[in-house]
PDB file of C-alpha atoms in Angstrom:
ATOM      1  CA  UNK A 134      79.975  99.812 103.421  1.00  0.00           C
ATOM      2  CA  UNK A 135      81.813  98.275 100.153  1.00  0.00           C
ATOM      3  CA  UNK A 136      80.045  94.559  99.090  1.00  0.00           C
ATOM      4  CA  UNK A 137      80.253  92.570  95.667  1.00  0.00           C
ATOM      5  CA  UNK A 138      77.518  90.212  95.186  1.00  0.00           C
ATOM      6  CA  UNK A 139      78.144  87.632  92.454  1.00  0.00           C
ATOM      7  CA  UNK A 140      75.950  84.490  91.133  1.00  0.00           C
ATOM      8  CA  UNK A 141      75.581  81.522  93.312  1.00  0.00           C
ATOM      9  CA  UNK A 142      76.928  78.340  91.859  1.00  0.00           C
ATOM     10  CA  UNK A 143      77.729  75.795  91.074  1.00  0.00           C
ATOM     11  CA  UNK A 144      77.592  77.039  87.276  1.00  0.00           C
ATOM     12  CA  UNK A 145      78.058  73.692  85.065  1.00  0.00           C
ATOM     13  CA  UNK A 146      78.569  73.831  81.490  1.00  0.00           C
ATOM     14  CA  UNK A 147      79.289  72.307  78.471  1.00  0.00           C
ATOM     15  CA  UNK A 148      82.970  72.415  76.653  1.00  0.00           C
ATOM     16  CA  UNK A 149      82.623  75.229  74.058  1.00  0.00           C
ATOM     17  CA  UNK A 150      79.706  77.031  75.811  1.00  0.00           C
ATOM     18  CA  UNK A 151      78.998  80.678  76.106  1.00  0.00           C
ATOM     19  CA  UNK A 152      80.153  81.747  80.055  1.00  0.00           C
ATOM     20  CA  UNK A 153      78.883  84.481  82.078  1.00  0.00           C
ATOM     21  CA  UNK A 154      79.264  85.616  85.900  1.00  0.00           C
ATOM     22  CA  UNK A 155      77.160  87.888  86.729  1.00  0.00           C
ATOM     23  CA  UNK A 156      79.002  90.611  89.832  1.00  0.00           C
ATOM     24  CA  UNK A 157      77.246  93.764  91.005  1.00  0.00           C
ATOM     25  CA  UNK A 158      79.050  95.890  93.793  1.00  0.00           C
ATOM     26  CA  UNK A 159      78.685  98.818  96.533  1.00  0.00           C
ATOM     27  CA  UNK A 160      81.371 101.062  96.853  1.00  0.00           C
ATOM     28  CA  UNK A 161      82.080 104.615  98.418  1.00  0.00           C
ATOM     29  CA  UNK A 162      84.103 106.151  96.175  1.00  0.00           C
ATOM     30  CA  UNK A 163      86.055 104.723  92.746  1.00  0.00           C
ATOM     31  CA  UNK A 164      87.030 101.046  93.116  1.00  0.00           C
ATOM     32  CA  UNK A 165      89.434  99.361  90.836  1.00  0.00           C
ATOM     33  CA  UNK A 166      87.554  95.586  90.277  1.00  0.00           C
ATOM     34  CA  UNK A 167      88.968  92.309  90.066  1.00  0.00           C
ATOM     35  CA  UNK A 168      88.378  89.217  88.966  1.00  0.00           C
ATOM     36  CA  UNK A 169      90.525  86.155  90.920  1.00  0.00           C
ATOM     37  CA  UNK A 170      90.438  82.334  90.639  1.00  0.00           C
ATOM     38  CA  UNK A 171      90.924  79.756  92.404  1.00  0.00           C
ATOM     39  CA  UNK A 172      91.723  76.284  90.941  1.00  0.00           C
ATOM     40  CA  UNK A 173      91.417  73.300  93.316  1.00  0.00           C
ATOM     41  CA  UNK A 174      93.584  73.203  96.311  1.00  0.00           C
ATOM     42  CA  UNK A 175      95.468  76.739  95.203  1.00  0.00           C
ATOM     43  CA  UNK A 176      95.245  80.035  96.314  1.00  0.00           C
ATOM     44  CA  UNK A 177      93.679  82.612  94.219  1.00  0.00           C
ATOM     45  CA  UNK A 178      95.380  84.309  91.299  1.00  0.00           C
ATOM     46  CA  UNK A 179      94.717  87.165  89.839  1.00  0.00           C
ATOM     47  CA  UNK A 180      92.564  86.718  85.800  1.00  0.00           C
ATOM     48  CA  UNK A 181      91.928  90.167  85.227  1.00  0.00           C
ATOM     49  CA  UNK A 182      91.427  93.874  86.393  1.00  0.00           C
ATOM     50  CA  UNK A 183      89.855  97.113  85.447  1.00  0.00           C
ATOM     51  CA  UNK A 184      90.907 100.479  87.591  1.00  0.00           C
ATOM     52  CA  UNK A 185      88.112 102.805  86.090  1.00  0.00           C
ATOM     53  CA  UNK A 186      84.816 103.245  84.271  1.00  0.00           C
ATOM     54  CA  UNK A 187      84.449 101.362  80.899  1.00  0.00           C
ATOM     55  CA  UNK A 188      87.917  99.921  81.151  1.00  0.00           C
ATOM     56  CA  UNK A 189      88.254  96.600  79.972  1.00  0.00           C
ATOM     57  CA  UNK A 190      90.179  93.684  81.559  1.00  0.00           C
ATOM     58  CA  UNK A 191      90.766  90.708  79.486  1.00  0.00           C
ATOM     59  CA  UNK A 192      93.095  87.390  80.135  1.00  0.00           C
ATOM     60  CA  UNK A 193      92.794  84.033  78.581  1.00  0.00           C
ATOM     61  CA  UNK A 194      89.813  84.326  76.826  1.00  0.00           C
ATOM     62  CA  UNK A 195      88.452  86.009  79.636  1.00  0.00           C
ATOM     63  CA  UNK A 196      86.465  89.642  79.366  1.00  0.00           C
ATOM     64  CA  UNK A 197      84.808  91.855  81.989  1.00  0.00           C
ATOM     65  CA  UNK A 198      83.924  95.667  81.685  1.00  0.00           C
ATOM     66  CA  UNK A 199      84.071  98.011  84.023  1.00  0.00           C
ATOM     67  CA  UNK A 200      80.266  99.546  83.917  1.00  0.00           C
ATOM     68  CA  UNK A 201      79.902 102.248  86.393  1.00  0.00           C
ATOM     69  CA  UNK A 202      76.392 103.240  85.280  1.00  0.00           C
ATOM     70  CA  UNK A 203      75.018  99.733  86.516  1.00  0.00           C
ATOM     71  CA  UNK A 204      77.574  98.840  88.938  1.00  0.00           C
ATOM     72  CA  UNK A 205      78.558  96.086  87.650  1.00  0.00           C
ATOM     73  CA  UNK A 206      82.201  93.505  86.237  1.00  0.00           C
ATOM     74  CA  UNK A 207      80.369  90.632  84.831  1.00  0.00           C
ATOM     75  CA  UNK A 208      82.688  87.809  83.587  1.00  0.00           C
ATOM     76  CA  UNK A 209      82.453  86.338  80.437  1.00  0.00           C
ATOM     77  CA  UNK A 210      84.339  83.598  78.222  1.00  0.00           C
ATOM     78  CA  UNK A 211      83.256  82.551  74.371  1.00  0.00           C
ATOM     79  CA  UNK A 212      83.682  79.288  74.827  1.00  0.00           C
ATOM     80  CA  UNK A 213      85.159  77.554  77.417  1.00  0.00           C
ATOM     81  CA  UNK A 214      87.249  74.608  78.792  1.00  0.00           C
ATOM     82  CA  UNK A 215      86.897  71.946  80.913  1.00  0.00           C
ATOM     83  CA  UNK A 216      90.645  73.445  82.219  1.00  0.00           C
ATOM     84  CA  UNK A 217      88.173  76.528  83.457  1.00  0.00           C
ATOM     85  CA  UNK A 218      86.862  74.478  86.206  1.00  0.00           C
ATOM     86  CA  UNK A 219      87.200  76.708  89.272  1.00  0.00           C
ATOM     87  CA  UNK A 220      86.151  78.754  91.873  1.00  0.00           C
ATOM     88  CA  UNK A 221      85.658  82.278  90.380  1.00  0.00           C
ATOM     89  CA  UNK A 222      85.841  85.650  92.827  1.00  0.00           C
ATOM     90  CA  UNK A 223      84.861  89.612  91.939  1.00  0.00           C
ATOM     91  CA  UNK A 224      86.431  91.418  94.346  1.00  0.00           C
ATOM     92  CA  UNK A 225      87.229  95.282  94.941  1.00  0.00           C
ATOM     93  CA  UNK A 226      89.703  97.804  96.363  1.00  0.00           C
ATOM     94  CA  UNK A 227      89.185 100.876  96.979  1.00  0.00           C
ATOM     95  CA  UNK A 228      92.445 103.504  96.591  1.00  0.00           C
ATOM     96  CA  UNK A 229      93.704 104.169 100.409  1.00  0.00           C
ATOM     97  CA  UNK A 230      92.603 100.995 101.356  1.00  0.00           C
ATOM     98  CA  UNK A 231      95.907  99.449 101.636  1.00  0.00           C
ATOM     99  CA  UNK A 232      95.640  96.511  99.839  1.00  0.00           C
ATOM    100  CA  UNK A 233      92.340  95.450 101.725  1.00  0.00           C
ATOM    101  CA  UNK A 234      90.039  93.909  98.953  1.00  0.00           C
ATOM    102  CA  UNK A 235      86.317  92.962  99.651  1.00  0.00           C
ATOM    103  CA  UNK A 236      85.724  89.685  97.888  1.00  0.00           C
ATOM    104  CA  UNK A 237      82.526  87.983  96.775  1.00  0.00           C
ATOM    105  CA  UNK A 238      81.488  84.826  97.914  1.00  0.00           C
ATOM    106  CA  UNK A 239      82.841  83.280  94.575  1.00  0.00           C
ATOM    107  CA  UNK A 240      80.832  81.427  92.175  1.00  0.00           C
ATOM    108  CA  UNK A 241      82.391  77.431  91.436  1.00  0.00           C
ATOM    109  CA  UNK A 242      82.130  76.652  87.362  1.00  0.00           C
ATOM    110  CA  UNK A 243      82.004  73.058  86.645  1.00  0.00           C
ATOM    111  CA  UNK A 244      82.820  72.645  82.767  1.00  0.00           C
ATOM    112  CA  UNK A 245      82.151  69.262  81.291  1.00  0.00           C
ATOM    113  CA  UNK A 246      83.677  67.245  78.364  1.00  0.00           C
TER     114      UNK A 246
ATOM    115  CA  UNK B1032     110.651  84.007  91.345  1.00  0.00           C
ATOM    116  CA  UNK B1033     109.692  81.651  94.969  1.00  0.00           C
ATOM    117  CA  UNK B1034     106.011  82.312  95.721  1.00  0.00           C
ATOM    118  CA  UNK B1035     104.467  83.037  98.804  1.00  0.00           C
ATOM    119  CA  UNK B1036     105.091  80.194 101.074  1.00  0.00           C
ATOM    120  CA  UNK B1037     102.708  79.479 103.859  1.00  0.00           C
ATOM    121  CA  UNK B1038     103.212  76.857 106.581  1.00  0.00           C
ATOM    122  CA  UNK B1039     101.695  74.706 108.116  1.00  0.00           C
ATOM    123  CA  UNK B1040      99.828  73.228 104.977  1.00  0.00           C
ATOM    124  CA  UNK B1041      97.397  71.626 107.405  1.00  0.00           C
ATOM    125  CA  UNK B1042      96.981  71.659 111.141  1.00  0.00           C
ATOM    126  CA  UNK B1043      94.660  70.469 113.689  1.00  0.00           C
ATOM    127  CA  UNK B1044      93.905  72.186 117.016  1.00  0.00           C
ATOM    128  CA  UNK B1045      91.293  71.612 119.721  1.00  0.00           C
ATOM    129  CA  UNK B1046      88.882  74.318 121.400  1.00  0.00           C
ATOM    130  CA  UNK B1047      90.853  76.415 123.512  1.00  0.00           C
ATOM    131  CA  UNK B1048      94.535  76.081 122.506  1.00  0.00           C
ATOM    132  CA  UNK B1049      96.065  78.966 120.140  1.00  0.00           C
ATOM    133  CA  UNK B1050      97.737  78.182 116.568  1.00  0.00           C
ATOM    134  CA  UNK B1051     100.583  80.144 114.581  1.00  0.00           C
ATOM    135  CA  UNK B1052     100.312  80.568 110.877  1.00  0.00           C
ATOM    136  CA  UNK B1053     103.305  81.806 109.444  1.00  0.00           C
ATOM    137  CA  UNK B1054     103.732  83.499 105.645  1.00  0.00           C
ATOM    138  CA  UNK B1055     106.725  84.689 103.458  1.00  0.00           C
ATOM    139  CA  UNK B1056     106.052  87.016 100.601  1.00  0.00           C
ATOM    140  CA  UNK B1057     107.579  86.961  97.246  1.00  0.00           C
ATOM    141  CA  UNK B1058     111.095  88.742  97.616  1.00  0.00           C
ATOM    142  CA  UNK B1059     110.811  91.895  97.124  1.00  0.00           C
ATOM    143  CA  UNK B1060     106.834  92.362  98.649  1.00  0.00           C
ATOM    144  CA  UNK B1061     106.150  94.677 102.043  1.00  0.00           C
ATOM    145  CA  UNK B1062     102.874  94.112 102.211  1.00  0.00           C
ATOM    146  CA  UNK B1063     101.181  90.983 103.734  1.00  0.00           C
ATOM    147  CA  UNK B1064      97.649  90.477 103.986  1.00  0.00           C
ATOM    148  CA  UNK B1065      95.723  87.636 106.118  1.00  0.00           C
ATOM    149  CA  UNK B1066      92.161  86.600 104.877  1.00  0.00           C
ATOM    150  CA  UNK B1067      90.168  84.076 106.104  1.00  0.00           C
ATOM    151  CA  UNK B1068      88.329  81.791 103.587  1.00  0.00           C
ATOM    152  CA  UNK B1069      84.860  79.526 104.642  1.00  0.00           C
ATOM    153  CA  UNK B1070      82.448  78.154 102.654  1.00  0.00           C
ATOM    154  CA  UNK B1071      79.523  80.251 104.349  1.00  0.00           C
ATOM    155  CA  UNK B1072      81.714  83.594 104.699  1.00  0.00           C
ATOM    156  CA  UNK B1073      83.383  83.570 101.620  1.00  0.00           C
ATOM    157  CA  UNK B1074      87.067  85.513 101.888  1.00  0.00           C
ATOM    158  CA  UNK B1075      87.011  87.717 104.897  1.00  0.00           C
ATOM    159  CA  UNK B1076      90.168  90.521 105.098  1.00  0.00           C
ATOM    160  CA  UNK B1077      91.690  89.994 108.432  1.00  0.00           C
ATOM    161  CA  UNK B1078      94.601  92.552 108.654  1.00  0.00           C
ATOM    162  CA  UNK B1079      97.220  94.040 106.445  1.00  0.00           C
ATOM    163  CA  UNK B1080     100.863  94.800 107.496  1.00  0.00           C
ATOM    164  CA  UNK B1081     103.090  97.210 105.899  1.00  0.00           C
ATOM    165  CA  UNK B1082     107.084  97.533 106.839  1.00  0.00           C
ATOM    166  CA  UNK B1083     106.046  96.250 110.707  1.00  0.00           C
ATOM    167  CA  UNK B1084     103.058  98.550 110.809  1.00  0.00           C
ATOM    168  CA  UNK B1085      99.341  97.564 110.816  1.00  0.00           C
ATOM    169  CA  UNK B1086      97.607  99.691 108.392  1.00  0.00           C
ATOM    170  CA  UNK B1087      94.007  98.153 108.341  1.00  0.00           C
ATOM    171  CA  UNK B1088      92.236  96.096 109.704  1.00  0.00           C
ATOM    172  CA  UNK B1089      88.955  93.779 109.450  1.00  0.00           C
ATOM    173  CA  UNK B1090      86.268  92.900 112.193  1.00  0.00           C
ATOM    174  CA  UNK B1091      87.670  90.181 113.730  1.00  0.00           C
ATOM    175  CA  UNK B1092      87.985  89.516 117.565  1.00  0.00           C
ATOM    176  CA  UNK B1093      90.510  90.348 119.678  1.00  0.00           C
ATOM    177  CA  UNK B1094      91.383  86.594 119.788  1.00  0.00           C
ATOM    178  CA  UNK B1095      93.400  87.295 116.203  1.00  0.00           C
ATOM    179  CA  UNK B1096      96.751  89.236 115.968  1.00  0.00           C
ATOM    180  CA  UNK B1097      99.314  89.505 113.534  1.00  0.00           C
ATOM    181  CA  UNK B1098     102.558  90.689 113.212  1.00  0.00           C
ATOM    182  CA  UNK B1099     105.389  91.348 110.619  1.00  0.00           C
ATOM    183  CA  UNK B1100     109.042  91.105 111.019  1.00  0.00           C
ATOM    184  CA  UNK B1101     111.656  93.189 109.381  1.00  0.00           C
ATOM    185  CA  UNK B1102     112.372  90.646 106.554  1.00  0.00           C
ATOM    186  CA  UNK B1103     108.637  91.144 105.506  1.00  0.00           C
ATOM    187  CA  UNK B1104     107.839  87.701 106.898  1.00  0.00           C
ATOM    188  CA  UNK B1105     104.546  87.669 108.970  1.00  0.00           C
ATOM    189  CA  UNK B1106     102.264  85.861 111.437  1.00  0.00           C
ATOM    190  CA  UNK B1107      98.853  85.508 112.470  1.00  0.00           C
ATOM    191  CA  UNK B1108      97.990  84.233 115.712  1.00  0.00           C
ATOM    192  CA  UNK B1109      94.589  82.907 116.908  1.00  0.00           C
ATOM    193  CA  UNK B1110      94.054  82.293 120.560  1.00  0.00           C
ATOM    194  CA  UNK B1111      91.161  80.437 122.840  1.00  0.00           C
ATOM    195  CA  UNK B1112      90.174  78.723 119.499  1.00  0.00           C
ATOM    196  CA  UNK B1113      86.919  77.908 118.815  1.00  0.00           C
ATOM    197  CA  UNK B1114      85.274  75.842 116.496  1.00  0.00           C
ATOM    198  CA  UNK B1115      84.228  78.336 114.162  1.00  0.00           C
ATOM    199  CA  UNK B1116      87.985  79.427 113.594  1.00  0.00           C
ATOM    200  CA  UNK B1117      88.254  76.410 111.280  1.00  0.00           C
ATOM    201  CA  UNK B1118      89.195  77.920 108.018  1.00  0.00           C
ATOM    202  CA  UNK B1119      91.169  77.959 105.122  1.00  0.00           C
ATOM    203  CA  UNK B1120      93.830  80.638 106.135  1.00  0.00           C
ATOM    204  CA  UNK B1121      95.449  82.553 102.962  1.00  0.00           C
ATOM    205  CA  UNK B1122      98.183  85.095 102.732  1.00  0.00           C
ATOM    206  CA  UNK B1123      98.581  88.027 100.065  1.00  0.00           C
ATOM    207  CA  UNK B1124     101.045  89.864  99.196  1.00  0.00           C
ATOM    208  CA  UNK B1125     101.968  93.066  97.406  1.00  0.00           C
ATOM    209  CA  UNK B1126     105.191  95.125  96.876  1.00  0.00           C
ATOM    210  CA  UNK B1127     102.603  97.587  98.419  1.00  0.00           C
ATOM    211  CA  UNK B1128     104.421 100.751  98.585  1.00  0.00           C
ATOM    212  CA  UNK B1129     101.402 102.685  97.852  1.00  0.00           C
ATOM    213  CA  UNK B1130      97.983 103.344  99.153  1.00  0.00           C
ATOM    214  CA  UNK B1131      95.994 102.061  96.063  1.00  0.00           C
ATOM    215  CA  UNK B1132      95.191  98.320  95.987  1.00  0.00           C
ATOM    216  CA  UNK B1133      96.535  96.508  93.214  1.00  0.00           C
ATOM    217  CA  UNK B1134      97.211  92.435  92.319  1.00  0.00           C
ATOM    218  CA  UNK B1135      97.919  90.633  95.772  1.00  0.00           C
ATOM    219  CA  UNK B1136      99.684  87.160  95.413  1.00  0.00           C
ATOM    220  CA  UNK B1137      98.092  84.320  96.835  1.00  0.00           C
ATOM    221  CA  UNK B1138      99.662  81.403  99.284  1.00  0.00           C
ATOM    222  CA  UNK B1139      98.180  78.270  99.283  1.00  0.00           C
ATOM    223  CA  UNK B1140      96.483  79.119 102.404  1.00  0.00           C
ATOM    224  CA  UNK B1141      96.928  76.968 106.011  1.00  0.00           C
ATOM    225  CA  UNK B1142      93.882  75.101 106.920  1.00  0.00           C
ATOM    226  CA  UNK B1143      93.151  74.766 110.139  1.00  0.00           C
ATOM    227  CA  UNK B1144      91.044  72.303 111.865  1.00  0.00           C
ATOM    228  CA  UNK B1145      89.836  73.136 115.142  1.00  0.00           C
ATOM    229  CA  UNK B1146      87.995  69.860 117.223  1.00  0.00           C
TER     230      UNK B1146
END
């Protein structure tokens, strides 16, 4: 079956620190990857995408590659903000799979002044 | 552009009675998805609807159904709860004319309570 495994959390960090979440996946066939978050007491919104191999999705400072080789969309950010604090999800779709995704278990980032 | 409204926000139920969640996309979207979020599960895809059809569906009990009216509006209903339904209920959308998946829209989910 299709899975995403991602880093447990909490992840707690420094303003202006280096940022990486770590997301491996299982898929039959060629998924197009996501990467959601969720700030406290929303509903997830969409950061950033990639639909194939080596793509890169990027939004707000945020980066992740689509590495097919290694199955993996890690997530990084240069430096980040205490305004990142949130619950962050990789996630997966898989074309024909009408709109059902197959989240991870999200990883929570804690960024301190 | 409205959002996608859930309702209710909040709501608490006891073991055994049945709860209706209600969601309307972003005008314009056909395709509403129900996921169900816990801190131990993570987000777990309960059903998506598609112009009044159900075109997939998760592994969930009997005990949830869902349904989508002609304006694109849709329920979820959970019968016999149980405490383990308590969840954070969210709705996605999509214009979702398509197979492929692409971006859903989040609600701010229902979260349900059960006692």
């Amino acid at each position: 079956g299709n899975s995403v495994t991602q880093m447990e959390g909490p992840v707690t960090l420094s303003e202006e620190a280096f940022l990486t979440i770590n997301c491996t996946y299982t898929a039959t066939g060629y998924p197009s990857l996501f990467w959601y978050v969720q700030y406290p007491g929303e509903g997830l919104q969409l950061l950033l995408k990639a639909t194939k191999a080596d793509d890169k999705g990027s939004n707000k400072g945020f980066e992740a590659t689509y590495r097919k080789e290694t199955t993996s969309f890690h997530l990084e950010k240069g430096s980040v903000q205490v305004s990142d604090s949130a619950v962050y999800f990789c996630a997966l779709g898989l074309q024909g799979g009408y709109q059902k995704v197959t989240f991870g278990t999200g990883t929570k980032l804690q960024v301190i002044p | 552009k409205a959002g996608v409204t859930q309702t209710p926000r909040y709501l608490i139920k006891t073991r055994g009675q049945q709860v209706t969640l209600s969601c309307s996309p972003i005008s314009g979207h056909r395709s509403v998805s129900w996921y169900q979020q816990t801190p131990g599960q993570g987000l777990q895809f309960l059903f998506e609807y598609f112009s009044e059809t159900q075109r997939n569906k998760g592994n969930f009990p009997g005990r949830f159904s869902g349904r989508q009216f002609s304006n694109s509006r849709s329920e979820m209903n959970v019968s016999t709860l149980e405490l383990g339904d308590s969840a954070l209920y969210l709705c996605a959308t999509t214009q979702g004319g398509g197979d492929h998946t692409g971006e859903l829209f989040f609600g701010e989910g229902s979260r349900l309570t059960v006692l």
